[in-house]
Amino acid sequence: MKNAISIDGIAKGFQQKKVIQPLSLNIEKGGIFGLLGPSGCGKTTLIKMIVGLIKPDAGKVTVLDHEVPNEALLMDVGYMAQSDALYTELTGAENLEFFAKLYRFSKKERRERIQYAAEIVQLTNDLNVRVAHYSGGMKRRLSLAVALIQNPEILILDEPTVGIDPLLKQSIWEELERLRNEDEKTIIITTHVMGEAERCDKLAMLREGEIIAAGTPEALKTQFAAETLDDVFLRIGGGLK
Amino acid sequence: MRIASLVTRITQQMRRDRRTLALFFLAPLLILTLMYFIFDTEASDLKIVVTGSDETIVKALKQADFQVTAAEEFSREKMIEKDTDGWLHVENGKMKLTLLNDEPTRAKAVQMQMMQGLQGNEKNTPSIEEKYVYGDANTKGFDTFSPMLVSFFVFFFVFLIAGIALLKERTSGTLERLLATPIKRYEIVAGYVIGYGLFALIQTIIVVLYAVNVLDIVLVGSIWLVLLTNILVALVALSLGTLLSSFATSEFQMVQFIPLVIVPQVFFTGIFPLDGMSDWLQKIGKVMPLYYASDAMNGIMYKGFTFNEVLLDLLILLAFAIVFITINIISLKKYRAL
Ligand SMILES: Nc1ncnc2c1ncn2[C@@H]1O[C@H](COP(=O)(O)OP(=O)(O)OP(=O)(O)O)[C@@H](O)[C@H]1O
Ligand SMILES: [Mg+2]
């Protein structure tokens, strides 16, 4: 199994509007895959179809050799939504505990996983504070911790570093790279920050629900004869072929 | 275990929300107490007028704690004018009692007191022909509709609170996040049912104990049967509330279901006599869960019905709950096909 995820001609429309044109994409195992594209181009929609939260109108998604939706897969995919989905009445620890319980961990495992996830996002000292009193960035980090809680094979992160300061961003990226290198995890990330895109192993550029370019950051720069990814993005966004 | 974790979470959330908790447990007591005083004003100073009778009856009635006035003649118009609770007319040994019945409890008190007063006077129970200025003999008092109030509170608060809770999960994205974990759809619904069911149970216990011990509302039947009935009511309310919450996009829209779903049900719960309603209207009542709930509650608390006597009502409530819960589980498919 070389591909962690293979997308085969999926399409999705909301009401009259076609949001994802039929598109196919293979994502290799063990790497960081970046999804780029202007706001509203369908990144979140595409990601939700991979997780199984939206049913495609056509085509199919295969994750780790199982066709989505598949119950076993939900264990292997850690998902971080674009908007924080947290229980604000509960503390950070209670949120993590709740999700950890859904994955049926033993009490000891739960404690370990919560500690690990909280450390990565540097929330250990704020775990007993209610989420309602968290700052925007803290909520974002807790959402990331929730995605990490079950130690999944595949991490799908929808704009994970929005609102997080550069220092913390750096340490989160180091952890993502460690997960890729040591644990051979597959990580899919959407971002608007070109510095982050640069650190991905592979990129796909989406526009109006179509993949208009894909490859390593270097290959993309060569393809569009651009100095930086920013330039690539601007050309694509500007409608150049 | 996943269900248990959901129940724990719901309990934690509710415990943190002190106001909702207070509303859930104390508001019913407040309203019940208010209604108790409004409907059950101490039936004191009952004014009656006696016509065509001799001293003995007037004396007996005075002893029975009435404010008695003997008069040559009297009329219904004068009753209204002078706010007289009862007018007893004796003619050829026959008694005719006209009751003002502006408040059913006062009318009932007049009847009771008069029976007792006259009984001591004569050997056999006097036969009295009764007439009413307002309403009729079926006009109900607090005792007869307070049982249904208990169910109404359970229904109202569980409907709103559970409905809004699930709505919040939808709008905040936590429901979607939940469905990205291996939790099963039925486990979510079961977690909700048990979590809020527990609170409904506590609420019922508090309300019933308060009603029976503090307000002295009659409880002829078994308190366990009362609890069982209200657990079923809570199930129906919860499953209907969560179901309808998918048609609301904000808490305010959830509140808009009150005049649509809850108020109409109140009309069929026995506050207003059902017998007088036209057939088609009575048929509408039959599709409303609270109709069966009040029927059962009234039977248990007021008439002392046993389990078998209210079984049909309970089964119908259970059927409502099962249908709504099933639709709930199916409707979650919208978020995840599994
Ligand atoms: N549930 C929905 N109903 C109707 N339209 C939707 C729905 N979800 C998304 N859309 C539309 O689909 C398009 C793509 O949305 P999507 O959220 O996938 O964009 P995105 O690429 O993630 O954007 P951003 O970078 O701003 O997060 C948008 O035009 C949006 O209006
Ligand atoms: Mg998005």
Coordinates of C-alpha atoms and ligand atoms in Angstrom, one line a residue:
Chain A
M1 CA 0.0 0.0 0.0
K2 CA 1.7 3.1 -1.2
N3 CA -1.2 5.5 -1.1
A4 CA -2.7 6.4 2.2
I5 CA -5.6 8.1 0.5
S6 CA -6.8 7.8 -3.1
I7 CA -9.5 10.0 -4.4
D8 CA -11.3 8.8 -7.5
G9 CA -13.4 11.2 -9.5
I10 CA -15.3 12.7 -6.6
A11 CA -17.6 15.6 -7.1
K12 CA -19.9 17.6 -4.8
G13 CA -22.4 20.3 -5.3
F14 CA -24.5 22.3 -2.8
Q15 CA -27.9 23.2 -4.2
Q16 CA -27.1 24.4 -7.7
K17 CA -23.5 25.3 -7.2
K18 CA -20.8 22.8 -8.0
V19 CA -18.2 23.1 -5.3
I20 CA -15.9 20.2 -6.2
Q21 CA -15.5 19.3 -9.9
P22 CA -14.8 15.7 -10.5
L23 CA -11.3 15.3 -9.2
S24 CA -8.8 12.5 -8.5
L25 CA -5.8 12.7 -6.2
N26 CA -3.5 10.2 -4.6
I27 CA -1.8 11.0 -1.3
E28 CA 1.2 8.9 -0.4
K29 CA 1.7 7.3 2.9
G30 CA 4.1 9.0 5.3
G31 CA 4.3 12.6 4.4
I32 CA 2.9 16.0 4.8
F33 CA 0.5 16.9 2.1
G34 CA -0.6 20.5 1.7
L35 CA -3.8 21.7 0.2
L36 CA -3.7 25.3 -1.0
G37 CA -6.2 27.5 -2.7
P38 CA -8.2 30.7 -2.5
S39 CA -10.9 31.0 0.1
G40 CA -14.1 29.2 -0.9
C41 CA -12.3 26.9 -3.4
G42 CA -13.5 23.8 -1.7
K43 CA -10.7 22.7 0.6
T44 CA -12.8 22.1 3.6
T45 CA -15.4 20.3 1.5
L46 CA -12.8 18.0 0.0
I47 CA -11.4 17.3 3.5
K48 CA -14.8 16.5 4.9
M49 CA -15.4 14.0 2.1
I50 CA -12.1 12.3 3.0
V51 CA -13.1 12.1 6.7
G52 CA -16.6 10.8 5.7
L53 CA -18.6 13.7 7.0
I54 CA -19.9 14.7 3.6
K55 CA -21.1 12.1 1.1
P56 CA -19.7 12.8 -2.4
D57 CA -22.3 13.1 -5.2
A58 CA -20.1 10.9 -7.4
G59 CA -16.8 9.0 -7.2
K60 CA -15.2 7.3 -4.2
V61 CA -12.6 7.9 -1.6
T62 CA -10.3 5.1 -0.4
V63 CA -8.4 5.6 2.8
L64 CA -5.9 3.0 4.0
D65 CA -7.4 0.5 1.5
H66 CA -10.9 1.0 2.9
E67 CA -13.6 2.7 1.0
V68 CA -15.0 5.7 3.0
P69 CA -17.3 5.6 4.9
N70 CA -15.9 2.8 7.0
E71 CA -16.2 2.3 10.7
A72 CA -12.7 1.1 11.3
L73 CA -11.3 4.1 9.6
L74 CA -12.7 6.5 12.1
M75 CA -10.2 5.2 14.5
D76 CA -7.3 5.8 12.2
V77 CA -8.2 9.4 11.1
G78 CA -7.6 12.3 13.4
Y79 CA -9.6 15.3 12.3
M80 CA -9.3 18.9 13.2
A81 CA -12.1 21.1 11.9
Q82 CA -11.6 24.6 10.6
S83 CA -13.8 26.0 13.3
D84 CA -13.1 24.8 16.8
A85 CA -15.6 22.2 17.9
L86 CA -15.2 22.2 21.6
Y87 CA -17.4 22.0 24.7
T88 CA -16.9 25.5 26.1
E89 CA -18.6 24.6 29.5
L90 CA -16.0 21.9 30.1
T91 CA -12.3 22.4 30.9
G92 CA -9.6 21.5 28.5
A93 CA -8.9 18.2 30.3
E94 CA -12.5 17.3 30.3
N95 CA -12.8 17.9 26.6
L96 CA -9.8 15.6 26.0
E97 CA -11.0 13.0 28.4
F98 CA -14.4 13.0 26.7
F99 CA -12.9 12.4 23.2
A100 CA -10.4 9.9 24.6
K101 CA -13.2 7.9 26.1
L102 CA -14.9 7.7 22.7
Y103 CA -11.9 5.9 21.4
R104 CA -12.2 3.3 24.2
F105 CA -8.8 3.9 25.8
S106 CA -8.1 2.4 29.2
K107 CA -7.8 4.9 32.1
K108 CA -4.0 4.6 32.1
E109 CA -3.8 5.1 28.3
R110 CA -6.2 8.0 28.5
R111 CA -4.0 9.8 31.0
E112 CA -0.9 9.2 28.9
R113 CA -2.5 10.4 25.7
I114 CA -4.0 13.5 27.3
Q115 CA -0.6 14.4 28.8
Y116 CA 1.1 13.8 25.4
A117 CA -1.4 15.8 23.4
A118 CA -1.5 18.7 25.9
E119 CA 2.3 18.9 25.9
I120 CA 2.5 19.1 22.2
V121 CA 0.2 22.1 22.1
Q122 CA 1.6 23.5 25.3
L123 CA -1.6 23.5 27.2
T124 CA -0.6 21.4 30.1
N125 CA -0.8 24.3 32.6
D126 CA -4.2 25.4 31.3
L127 CA -6.0 22.0 31.3
N128 CA -8.1 22.8 34.3
V129 CA -9.4 26.0 32.9
R130 CA -12.8 26.1 31.2
V131 CA -12.6 26.4 27.4
A132 CA -15.0 29.4 27.6
H133 CA -12.1 31.2 29.2
Y134 CA -9.5 30.2 26.6
S135 CA -8.1 32.6 24.1
G136 CA -8.6 32.0 20.3
G137 CA -5.2 30.4 19.9
M138 CA -5.6 28.2 22.9
K139 CA -8.9 26.9 21.5
R140 CA -7.2 26.1 18.2
R141 CA -4.4 24.3 20.1
L142 CA -6.9 22.3 22.1
S143 CA -8.7 21.3 18.8
L144 CA -5.3 20.1 17.5
A145 CA -4.8 18.1 20.7
V146 CA -8.2 16.5 20.2
A147 CA -7.2 15.4 16.7
L148 CA -4.0 13.8 18.1
I149 CA -5.7 12.1 21.0
Q150 CA -6.1 8.6 19.5
N151 CA -2.6 8.5 17.9
P152 CA -4.1 8.1 14.4
E153 CA -2.3 6.9 11.3
I154 CA -3.7 9.9 9.3
L155 CA -4.0 13.4 10.6
I156 CA -6.3 15.7 8.7
L157 CA -5.9 19.3 9.8
D158 CA -8.0 22.1 8.4
E159 CA -6.0 25.3 8.9
P160 CA -4.4 24.2 12.2
T161 CA -2.2 27.1 12.8
V162 CA -4.6 30.0 12.4
G163 CA -4.2 32.4 15.4
I164 CA -1.2 30.6 16.8
D165 CA 1.9 32.7 17.5
P166 CA 5.1 32.0 15.4
L167 CA 7.0 30.4 18.2
L168 CA 4.3 27.9 19.0
K169 CA 3.7 27.4 15.3
Q170 CA 7.3 26.4 14.9
S171 CA 7.1 23.8 17.7
I172 CA 3.8 22.4 16.3
W173 CA 5.5 22.0 12.9
E174 CA 8.5 20.3 14.5
E175 CA 6.1 17.8 16.1
L176 CA 4.3 17.2 12.8
E177 CA 7.6 16.5 11.2
R178 CA 8.6 14.2 14.0
L179 CA 5.3 12.3 13.6
R180 CA 6.1 12.0 9.9
N181 CA 9.7 10.9 10.3
E182 CA 9.5 8.7 13.3
D183 CA 6.0 7.3 13.2
E184 CA 5.5 7.5 9.5
K185 CA 2.2 9.3 9.9
T186 CA 0.4 10.8 6.9
I187 CA -0.6 14.4 7.5
I188 CA -2.9 16.4 5.4
I189 CA -3.1 20.1 6.0
T190 CA -4.8 23.1 4.5
T191 CA -3.2 26.5 4.9
H192 CA -3.0 30.0 3.5
V193 CA 0.5 30.5 4.8
M194 CA 3.1 30.0 2.1
G195 CA 5.9 29.4 4.7
E196 CA 4.0 26.4 5.8
A197 CA 3.3 25.2 2.3
E198 CA 7.0 25.3 1.8
R199 CA 7.5 22.7 4.5
C200 CA 5.0 20.2 3.0
D201 CA 6.4 17.3 1.0
K202 CA 3.7 17.6 -1.6
L203 CA 1.2 20.2 -2.5
A204 CA -2.0 20.4 -4.4
M205 CA -3.5 23.7 -5.6
L206 CA -7.2 23.9 -5.8
R207 CA -9.3 26.5 -7.6
E208 CA -13.0 26.4 -8.0
G209 CA -13.1 22.8 -7.0
E210 CA -10.4 21.7 -9.5
I211 CA -6.8 20.7 -8.9
I212 CA -4.9 22.9 -11.2
A213 CA -1.4 22.0 -10.0
A214 CA 0.2 19.3 -7.8
G215 CA 3.7 18.3 -6.9
T216 CA 6.5 19.1 -4.6
P217 CA 7.0 22.8 -3.7
E218 CA 10.1 22.9 -5.9
A219 CA 8.3 21.3 -8.9
L220 CA 5.5 23.8 -8.6
K221 CA 7.9 26.7 -8.6
T222 CA 9.6 25.4 -11.6
Q223 CA 6.3 24.7 -13.4
F224 CA 5.1 28.2 -12.9
A225 CA 8.6 29.8 -13.3
A226 CA 8.2 31.5 -10.0
E227 CA 10.7 32.5 -7.3
T228 CA 8.4 31.7 -4.3
L229 CA 5.2 29.8 -3.6
D230 CA 3.5 33.2 -3.1
D231 CA 4.1 33.9 -6.8
V232 CA 2.8 30.5 -7.8
F233 CA -0.3 31.2 -5.7
L234 CA -0.8 34.7 -7.2
R235 CA -0.5 33.4 -10.7
I236 CA -3.0 30.6 -10.2
G237 CA -5.3 32.8 -8.3
G238 CA -5.0 35.4 -11.0
G239 CA -6.2 32.9 -13.6
L240 CA -3.0 32.2 -15.4
K241 CA -2.7 28.8 -16.9
Chain B
M1 CA -18.8 3.0 27.6
R2 CA -19.2 5.6 24.9
I3 CA -22.7 6.2 26.1
A4 CA -21.4 6.6 29.6
S5 CA -18.9 9.1 28.5
L6 CA -21.6 11.1 26.8
V7 CA -23.8 10.9 29.9
T8 CA -20.9 12.1 32.0
R9 CA -20.3 15.0 29.6
I10 CA -23.9 16.1 29.7
T11 CA -24.0 15.9 33.5
Q12 CA -20.8 18.0 33.7
Q13 CA -22.3 20.6 31.2
M14 CA -25.5 20.8 33.1
R15 CA -23.8 21.1 36.5
R16 CA -21.8 24.1 35.2
D17 CA -24.9 25.8 33.9
R18 CA -26.3 26.8 37.2
R19 CA -29.1 28.9 35.8
T20 CA -30.5 26.3 33.5
L21 CA -30.3 23.8 36.4
A22 CA -32.2 26.2 38.7
L23 CA -34.8 26.8 36.0
F24 CA -35.1 23.1 35.5
F25 CA -35.6 22.2 39.2
L26 CA -37.0 25.4 40.8
A27 CA -39.2 27.0 38.1
P28 CA -41.7 24.1 38.2
L29 CA -42.0 24.5 42.0
L30 CA -42.5 28.3 41.6
I31 CA -45.2 27.9 39.0
L32 CA -46.9 25.1 40.8
T33 CA -47.0 27.1 44.0
L34 CA -48.4 30.1 42.2
M35 CA -51.1 28.1 40.6
Y36 CA -51.9 26.5 43.9
F37 CA -52.6 29.9 45.4
I38 CA -54.4 31.2 42.4
F39 CA -56.8 28.2 42.1
D40 CA -56.9 27.0 45.6
T41 CA -57.5 30.2 47.5
E42 CA -58.6 29.1 51.0
A43 CA -62.3 28.6 50.6
S44 CA -63.2 30.8 53.6
D45 CA -65.9 33.3 54.1
L46 CA -68.4 31.4 51.9
K47 CA -71.5 33.6 51.5
I48 CA -74.8 31.8 51.1
V49 CA -78.3 33.0 51.0
V50 CA -81.2 30.9 52.1
T51 CA -84.8 31.4 50.9
G52 CA -88.0 29.8 51.9
S53 CA -86.6 28.0 54.9
D54 CA -87.1 27.9 58.6
E55 CA -84.6 28.8 61.3
T56 CA -83.2 25.2 61.8
I57 CA -81.5 25.1 58.4
V58 CA -80.1 28.6 58.8
K59 CA -78.8 27.7 62.2
A60 CA -77.2 24.5 61.0
L61 CA -75.5 26.3 58.1
K62 CA -74.2 28.9 60.4
Q63 CA -72.7 26.3 62.5
A64 CA -71.1 24.8 59.4
D65 CA -69.1 28.1 59.1
F66 CA -71.1 29.8 56.4
Q67 CA -72.0 33.5 56.3
V68 CA -75.7 32.9 56.1
T69 CA -78.3 35.4 55.2
A70 CA -82.0 34.5 55.2
A71 CA -84.0 36.3 52.6
E72 CA -87.6 36.4 51.3
E73 CA -86.6 36.2 47.8
F74 CA -83.4 36.0 45.8
S75 CA -82.2 35.6 42.2
R76 CA -79.3 34.6 40.1
E77 CA -78.8 38.2 39.1
K78 CA -78.5 39.1 42.8
M79 CA -76.0 36.3 43.3
I80 CA -73.7 37.8 40.7
E81 CA -74.3 41.3 42.0
K82 CA -73.6 40.4 45.6
D83 CA -70.9 37.8 44.9
T84 CA -72.9 35.1 46.7
D85 CA -71.3 31.7 46.6
G86 CA -74.5 29.8 47.0
W87 CA -78.2 30.2 47.1
L88 CA -80.3 27.5 48.8
H89 CA -83.9 27.5 48.1
V90 CA -86.2 25.3 50.1
E91 CA -89.7 24.6 48.8
N92 CA -92.0 21.8 49.8
G93 CA -89.2 20.0 51.5
K94 CA -87.1 20.0 48.3
M95 CA -83.8 21.8 48.2
K96 CA -82.4 23.6 45.3
L97 CA -78.9 24.9 45.5
T98 CA -77.5 27.4 43.0
L99 CA -73.8 27.7 42.9
L100 CA -72.0 30.8 41.6
N101 CA -69.0 28.6 40.6
D102 CA -66.9 31.6 39.6
E103 CA -64.1 29.6 41.2
P104 CA -64.7 25.9 41.1
T105 CA -62.9 25.3 44.4
R106 CA -65.3 27.6 46.2
A107 CA -68.3 25.9 44.7
K108 CA -66.9 22.5 45.7
A109 CA -66.3 23.9 49.2
V110 CA -69.9 25.1 49.4
Q111 CA -71.2 21.7 48.4
M112 CA -69.0 19.8 50.9
Q113 CA -69.7 22.1 53.8
M114 CA -73.4 22.1 53.1
M115 CA -73.6 18.4 53.0
Q116 CA -71.8 18.1 56.3
G117 CA -73.9 20.9 57.9
L118 CA -77.2 19.4 56.8
Q119 CA -76.3 15.9 57.6
G120 CA -76.1 16.6 61.3
N121 CA -79.6 18.0 61.2
E122 CA -81.5 15.3 59.5
K123 CA -81.3 11.5 59.6
N124 CA -80.8 10.8 56.0
T125 CA -78.6 12.7 53.5
P126 CA -80.6 15.5 52.0
S127 CA -81.1 15.4 48.3
I128 CA -80.2 18.7 46.8
E129 CA -80.8 19.7 43.2
E130 CA -77.8 21.7 42.0
K131 CA -77.6 24.5 39.5
Y132 CA -74.7 26.6 38.4
V133 CA -74.4 30.2 37.5
Y134 CA -71.1 29.8 35.8
G135 CA -69.8 26.6 34.3
D136 CA -71.1 23.2 35.4
A137 CA -70.3 20.3 37.6
N138 CA -67.4 19.3 35.4
T139 CA -65.5 22.5 35.9
K140 CA -62.2 21.3 37.3
G141 CA -60.3 22.5 40.2
F142 CA -56.6 22.5 41.0
D143 CA -56.6 19.0 42.3
T144 CA -57.8 17.6 39.1
F145 CA -55.3 19.3 36.8
S146 CA -52.3 19.6 39.0
P147 CA -51.2 16.0 38.1
M148 CA -51.0 17.0 34.5
L149 CA -49.0 20.1 35.4
V150 CA -46.3 17.8 36.7
S151 CA -46.0 16.1 33.4
F152 CA -46.3 19.4 31.6
F153 CA -43.2 20.7 33.4
V154 CA -41.2 17.6 32.6
F155 CA -42.2 17.8 29.0
F156 CA -41.7 21.6 28.6
F157 CA -38.2 21.8 30.2
V158 CA -36.8 18.5 28.8
F159 CA -38.0 19.5 25.4
L160 CA -36.4 22.9 25.5
I161 CA -33.2 22.0 27.3
A162 CA -32.4 18.8 25.3
G163 CA -33.4 20.4 22.1
I164 CA -31.2 23.4 22.6
A165 CA -28.4 21.2 23.8
L166 CA -28.4 19.2 20.5
L167 CA -28.9 22.4 18.5
K168 CA -25.8 23.8 20.1
E169 CA -23.9 20.7 19.2
R170 CA -25.0 21.1 15.6
T171 CA -24.2 24.8 15.3
S172 CA -20.9 24.7 17.2
G173 CA -19.7 21.8 15.0
T174 CA -19.2 19.4 18.0
L175 CA -21.8 17.1 16.6
E176 CA -19.8 16.8 13.4
R177 CA -16.6 16.4 15.4
L178 CA -18.4 13.7 17.4
L179 CA -19.3 11.9 14.2
A180 CA -15.7 11.9 13.1
T181 CA -15.0 9.5 16.1
P182 CA -16.1 5.9 16.0
I183 CA -19.2 6.6 18.1
K184 CA -22.3 5.1 16.7
R185 CA -25.4 7.1 15.9
Y186 CA -27.5 5.2 18.3
E187 CA -24.9 5.7 21.0
I188 CA -25.3 9.5 20.6
V189 CA -29.0 9.3 20.9
A190 CA -28.8 6.9 23.8
G191 CA -26.3 9.1 25.6
Y192 CA -28.7 12.0 25.3
V193 CA -31.7 10.0 26.4
I194 CA -29.9 8.7 29.5
G195 CA -28.2 12.0 30.3
Y196 CA -31.2 14.2 30.1
G197 CA -33.5 11.4 31.3
L198 CA -31.6 11.4 34.6
F199 CA -32.2 15.1 35.1
A200 CA -35.9 14.7 34.2
L201 CA -36.1 11.9 36.8
I202 CA -34.6 14.2 39.5
Q203 CA -37.0 17.0 38.4
T204 CA -40.0 14.7 38.6
I205 CA -39.1 13.5 42.1
I206 CA -38.6 17.0 43.3
V207 CA -41.8 18.3 41.7
V208 CA -43.9 15.4 42.9
L209 CA -42.6 15.4 46.4
Y210 CA -43.1 19.1 46.7
A211 CA -46.6 18.9 45.2
V212 CA -47.7 16.1 47.5
N213 CA -45.9 17.1 50.8
V214 CA -45.9 20.9 50.7
L215 CA -48.9 21.8 48.5
D216 CA -51.0 18.8 49.8
I217 CA -52.1 17.8 46.3
V218 CA -53.8 14.5 46.4
L219 CA -51.8 11.5 45.4
V220 CA -54.0 8.5 45.7
G221 CA -52.1 6.1 43.5
S222 CA -48.4 5.0 43.6
I223 CA -45.6 7.4 43.4
W224 CA -43.6 4.9 41.5
L225 CA -46.2 4.9 38.8
V226 CA -46.0 8.7 38.7
L227 CA -42.2 8.5 38.2
L228 CA -42.6 5.8 35.5
T229 CA -45.1 7.9 33.6
N230 CA -42.9 11.0 33.7
I231 CA -39.8 9.1 32.6
L232 CA -41.8 8.2 29.5
V233 CA -42.9 11.8 29.2
A234 CA -39.3 12.9 29.4
L235 CA -38.3 10.4 26.7
V236 CA -41.0 11.7 24.4
A237 CA -40.1 15.3 25.1
L238 CA -36.4 14.7 24.7
S239 CA -36.7 12.8 21.4
L240 CA -39.2 15.3 20.0
G241 CA -37.0 18.2 21.1
T242 CA -33.8 16.9 19.6
L243 CA -35.7 16.0 16.4
L244 CA -37.2 19.4 16.0
S245 CA -33.9 21.1 16.8
S246 CA -32.7 20.0 13.4
F247 CA -35.3 22.4 11.9
A248 CA -34.0 25.3 14.0
T249 CA -30.9 27.3 13.3
S250 CA -30.7 29.2 16.5
E251 CA -31.9 29.0 20.1
F252 CA -34.6 31.6 19.4
Q253 CA -36.0 29.4 16.6
M254 CA -36.1 26.6 19.1
V255 CA -38.1 28.8 21.4
Q256 CA -40.5 29.4 18.5
F257 CA -41.6 25.8 18.8
I258 CA -43.2 26.5 22.2
P259 CA -46.4 28.0 20.7
L260 CA -46.4 25.4 17.9
V261 CA -45.7 22.3 19.8
I262 CA -46.3 22.8 23.5
V263 CA -49.2 25.3 23.9
P264 CA -51.6 23.4 21.7
Q265 CA -50.9 20.3 23.7
V266 CA -51.9 22.1 26.9
F267 CA -55.5 22.5 25.5
F268 CA -55.9 18.8 25.4
T269 CA -54.6 17.9 28.8
G270 CA -57.7 18.4 30.8
I271 CA -57.5 22.0 32.0
F272 CA -60.4 22.5 29.6
P273 CA -63.1 19.9 29.7
L274 CA -62.6 17.6 26.7
D275 CA -66.2 16.2 26.7
G276 CA -67.6 19.4 25.3
M277 CA -65.2 19.6 22.4
S278 CA -66.3 18.6 18.9
D279 CA -65.3 15.2 17.7
W280 CA -62.7 16.4 15.2
L281 CA -61.0 18.5 17.9
Q282 CA -60.9 15.5 20.3
K283 CA -59.3 13.5 17.5
I284 CA -56.5 16.1 17.3
G285 CA -55.9 15.6 21.0
K286 CA -55.3 12.0 20.4
V287 CA -52.1 12.6 18.5
M288 CA -50.6 14.6 21.3
P289 CA -48.3 12.9 23.8
L290 CA -49.4 15.2 26.7
Y291 CA -53.0 14.0 26.2
Y292 CA -52.0 10.5 27.2
A293 CA -49.6 11.8 29.9
S294 CA -52.3 13.8 31.6
D295 CA -54.8 11.0 31.3
A296 CA -52.4 8.7 33.1
M297 CA -51.2 11.2 35.6
N298 CA -54.8 12.2 36.5
G299 CA -55.7 8.6 36.8
I300 CA -52.8 7.8 39.1
M301 CA -52.8 10.9 41.3
Y302 CA -56.4 11.8 41.5
K303 CA -58.3 8.6 40.9
G304 CA -55.8 6.1 42.3
F305 CA -55.5 4.1 39.1
T306 CA -53.2 1.0 39.1
F307 CA -50.6 0.1 36.6
N308 CA -53.0 -2.0 34.5
E309 CA -55.5 0.8 34.4
V310 CA -53.0 3.3 32.9
L311 CA -51.1 0.7 30.9
L312 CA -52.6 1.8 27.6
D313 CA -51.6 5.4 28.1
L314 CA -48.0 4.3 29.0
L315 CA -47.7 2.1 26.0
I316 CA -48.8 4.9 23.7
L317 CA -46.2 7.2 25.3
L318 CA -43.6 4.5 24.8
A319 CA -44.6 4.2 21.2
F320 CA -44.2 7.9 20.7
A321 CA -40.8 7.8 22.2
I322 CA -39.6 4.8 20.1
V323 CA -40.8 6.4 16.9
F324 CA -39.1 9.8 17.7
I325 CA -35.9 8.1 18.8
T326 CA -35.7 6.0 15.7
I327 CA -36.2 9.1 13.5
N328 CA -33.5 10.8 15.5
I329 CA -31.0 8.0 14.8
I330 CA -31.9 8.0 11.2
S331 CA -31.7 11.8 10.8
L332 CA -28.1 11.8 12.1
K333 CA -27.3 10.0 8.8
K334 CA -27.3 13.5 7.3
Y335 CA -23.9 13.9 9.0
R336 CA -22.4 10.5 8.6
A337 CA -23.7 7.6 6.5
L338 CA -22.5 5.0 9.0
Ligands
LIG1 N1 -23.2 23.3 3.6 C1 -23.0 24.1 2.6 N2 -24.1 24.5 1.9 C2 -23.9 25.3 0.8 N3 -22.8 25.7 0.3 C3 -21.6 25.3 1.0 C4 -21.7 24.5 2.1 N4 -20.4 24.3 2.5 C5 -19.6 24.9 1.7 N5 -20.3 25.6 0.7 C6 -19.8 26.4 -0.4 O1 -18.8 25.6 -1.0 C7 -17.7 26.4 -1.3 C8 -16.4 25.8 -0.8 O2 -16.4 25.9 0.6 P1 -15.2 25.4 1.5 O3 -15.6 25.6 2.9 O4 -14.9 24.0 1.1 O5 -14.1 26.4 1.1 P2 -12.6 26.5 1.6 O6 -11.7 26.2 0.4 O7 -12.4 25.6 2.8 O8 -12.5 28.0 2.0 P3 -11.6 28.7 3.2 O9 -10.2 28.8 2.8 O10 -12.2 30.0 3.3 O11 -11.8 27.9 4.4 C9 -18.0 27.8 -0.8 O12 -18.4 28.6 -1.9 C10 -19.2 27.6 0.1 O13 -20.0 28.7 0.0
MG2 MG -12.0 25.9 4.7

